[in-house]
Amino acid sequence: MEEMFVPADCRCNSAIIVSDMHLRMENPAIFNLIAEKVKQENIECIVFLGDLFDNFHRRAEKHEVVEKLISLIKPLLGQVRKIVYITSRSSHDPIISEKIIADAEGTEIYVYPHPLRIQISGIRFYLTHGEIVIPNGAVAFVVNTVAALLGRELYIEKKLKERIQSENSWLVMGHTHIPGIDYEAKVANTGSWRSKWLLGLPYWRRPTRTGVLVKNSKVKLVKF
């Protein structure tokens, strides 16, 4: 399982990790919240763990992905040195065959079509949207919800971490829309920012607006 996590082309001294925005159009308010936290904490990198878009799941050329991404995350450009975007291969995100590296307003942009292994603040992280375990997000939500009722919080995350067999590293994912962190197991879930359904209808669950903050070799779940 570890071989699925490809080494990153960059490292980060500090980072905010978020996922599951599910955006159909530009939403500056969301990224302004993140930019505020970036400024408060002096963060170097932002990592998106998939489902950044909601309706862009088709094959796309590099220039189209870069253009749409830059337009979407414009409030963050120039605020951080690096933005890393790991796409979900099961749905929502663009389908690309290889990594994309670009630059906009002084911010380096890295887009990866696969899970990633990366050093952040001296800690090794295994990062994935989470679809490599259970492709359907609704099913993943049900599995973790039922497991939690049985006293097994972050069940999918812990099972994936066991398969990676890297005790001293962290595993962070999204996909389930259920935020959480376990310091003993060294796993975390970033939660969800989704607030709208199709046709602008309210989503059936409220957004958690959470993420994982990594700084000074410490990892914590934060709310925006």
Coordinates of C-alpha atoms in Angstrom, one line a residue, residues 33-196:
L33 CA -11.2 32.4 5.9
I34 CA -8.3 30.2 5.0
A35 CA -6.1 33.2 4.1
E36 CA -6.8 34.7 7.5
K37 CA -5.6 31.6 9.2
V38 CA -2.5 31.5 7.0
K39 CA -1.7 35.0 8.0
Q40 CA -2.3 34.3 11.7
E41 CA -0.1 31.2 11.8
N42 CA 2.5 32.3 9.2
I43 CA 1.8 29.2 7.1
E44 CA 4.0 28.3 4.1
C45 CA 1.8 25.7 2.3
I46 CA -1.9 24.8 1.7
V47 CA -2.8 21.3 0.8
F48 CA -6.2 20.3 -0.8
L49 CA -7.0 16.6 -0.3
G50 CA -9.4 16.3 -3.2
D51 CA -13.0 17.2 -4.0
L52 CA -12.0 20.8 -4.4
F53 CA -14.3 21.0 -7.3
D54 CA -17.8 19.5 -7.4
N55 CA -18.5 19.1 -11.2
F56 CA -15.2 18.9 -12.9
H57 CA -14.8 15.1 -13.1
R58 CA -13.7 14.6 -16.7
R59 CA -10.4 14.4 -18.6
A60 CA -8.8 17.9 -18.8
E61 CA -5.7 19.4 -20.3
K62 CA -3.1 21.0 -18.1
H63 CA -3.9 24.5 -19.2
E64 CA -7.6 24.1 -18.4
V65 CA -6.9 22.7 -14.9
V66 CA -4.4 25.5 -14.1
E67 CA -6.8 28.2 -15.4
K68 CA -9.8 26.9 -13.4
L69 CA -7.7 26.3 -10.3
I70 CA -6.1 29.8 -10.3
S71 CA -9.5 31.4 -10.8
L72 CA -11.0 29.4 -7.9
I73 CA -8.2 29.9 -5.3
K74 CA -7.3 33.5 -6.3
P75 CA -7.6 34.9 -2.7
L76 CA -4.8 32.5 -1.7
L77 CA -2.3 33.3 -4.4
G78 CA 0.6 35.3 -3.1
Q79 CA -0.4 34.5 0.5
V80 CA 1.5 31.2 0.6
R81 CA 4.6 29.9 -1.1
K82 CA 3.1 26.6 -2.2
I83 CA -0.3 25.1 -2.9
V84 CA -0.6 21.3 -3.3
Y85 CA -3.7 19.8 -4.7
I86 CA -4.3 16.0 -4.7
T87 CA -7.2 15.1 -6.9
S88 CA -9.8 12.4 -6.1
R89 CA -9.9 9.8 -8.9
S90 CA -13.4 8.5 -8.1
S91 CA -15.4 11.7 -8.7
H92 CA -15.7 15.5 -8.7
D93 CA -12.1 16.5 -9.5
P94 CA -10.5 16.7 -13.0
I95 CA -9.0 13.6 -14.4
I96 CA -5.3 14.1 -15.3
S97 CA -2.7 11.6 -16.3
E98 CA 0.4 13.2 -14.7
K99 CA 1.4 15.8 -12.2
I100 CA 1.1 19.5 -13.0
I101 CA 3.5 22.2 -11.8
A102 CA 2.7 25.8 -12.3
D103 CA 3.3 29.3 -10.8
A104 CA 0.9 32.2 -10.2
E105 CA 1.6 35.5 -8.4
G106 CA 4.6 34.0 -6.6
T107 CA 2.8 30.9 -5.4
E108 CA 4.1 27.5 -6.6
I109 CA 1.2 25.2 -7.6
Y110 CA 1.5 21.4 -7.6
V111 CA -1.4 19.1 -8.8
Y112 CA -1.1 15.4 -8.3
P113 CA -3.4 12.6 -9.6
H114 CA -2.4 10.2 -6.8
P115 CA -1.8 9.9 -3.1
L116 CA 1.3 11.7 -1.8
R117 CA 4.1 11.2 0.6
I118 CA 5.5 14.5 1.8
Q119 CA 7.6 16.1 4.6
I120 CA 5.9 18.8 6.5
S121 CA 7.6 20.5 9.5
G122 CA 10.0 17.5 9.7
I123 CA 7.2 15.0 9.8
R124 CA 6.4 12.4 7.1
F125 CA 2.8 12.5 6.0
Y126 CA 0.8 10.1 3.8
L127 CA -1.9 12.2 2.2
T128 CA -4.9 11.0 0.1
H129 CA -8.5 12.0 -0.5
G130 CA -9.5 8.6 0.8
E131 CA -11.1 7.0 -2.2
I132 CA -8.4 4.5 -2.5
V133 CA -10.1 2.6 0.4
I134 CA -13.8 3.1 -0.4
P135 CA -14.5 4.9 -3.7
N136 CA -18.0 6.1 -2.8
G137 CA -17.9 8.9 -0.2
A138 CA -21.4 8.2 1.0
V139 CA -20.5 4.6 1.8
A140 CA -17.3 5.8 3.5
F141 CA -19.4 8.2 5.6
V142 CA -21.7 5.3 6.7
V143 CA -18.9 3.0 7.5
N144 CA -17.1 5.5 9.8
T145 CA -20.4 6.6 11.4
V146 CA -21.4 3.1 12.3
A147 CA -17.9 2.3 13.4
A148 CA -17.9 5.4 15.7
L149 CA -21.2 4.2 17.3
L150 CA -19.4 1.0 18.1
G151 CA -16.5 2.9 19.7
R152 CA -14.1 2.8 16.7
E153 CA -13.5 6.4 15.7
L154 CA -11.7 7.1 12.4
Y155 CA -12.0 3.5 11.5
I156 CA -11.2 3.8 7.8
E157 CA -8.2 6.1 8.5
K158 CA -6.8 3.6 11.0
K159 CA -7.2 0.7 8.7
L160 CA -5.4 2.5 5.9
K161 CA -2.6 3.5 8.3
E162 CA -2.2 -0.1 9.3
R163 CA -1.8 -1.2 5.7
I164 CA 0.9 1.5 5.1
Q165 CA 2.9 0.1 8.0
S166 CA 4.6 3.4 9.0
E167 CA 4.1 3.9 12.7
N168 CA 6.0 7.2 13.0
S169 CA 4.3 8.9 10.1
W170 CA 0.9 10.6 9.9
L171 CA -2.0 9.6 7.6
V172 CA -4.4 12.4 6.7
M173 CA -7.4 12.1 4.4
G174 CA -10.9 13.6 3.7
H175 CA -13.7 11.8 1.8
T176 CA -16.0 10.9 4.8
H177 CA -16.8 14.5 5.7
I178 CA -16.3 13.5 9.4
P179 CA -13.4 15.5 11.0
G180 CA -11.3 13.9 13.7
I181 CA -7.8 13.3 14.9
D182 CA -6.1 10.5 16.9
Y183 CA -2.7 11.3 18.3
E184 CA -1.9 7.8 19.3
A185 CA -2.7 6.3 15.9
K186 CA -1.4 9.4 14.1
V187 CA -4.4 9.7 11.8
A188 CA -6.7 12.6 11.0
N189 CA -9.6 13.6 8.8
T190 CA -10.0 17.1 7.6
G191 CA -13.8 17.2 7.5
S192 CA -15.8 19.1 4.9
W193 CA -16.7 22.6 3.6
R194 CA -19.6 21.5 1.5
S195 CA -22.8 23.6 2.1
K196 CA -24.7 23.4 -1.2

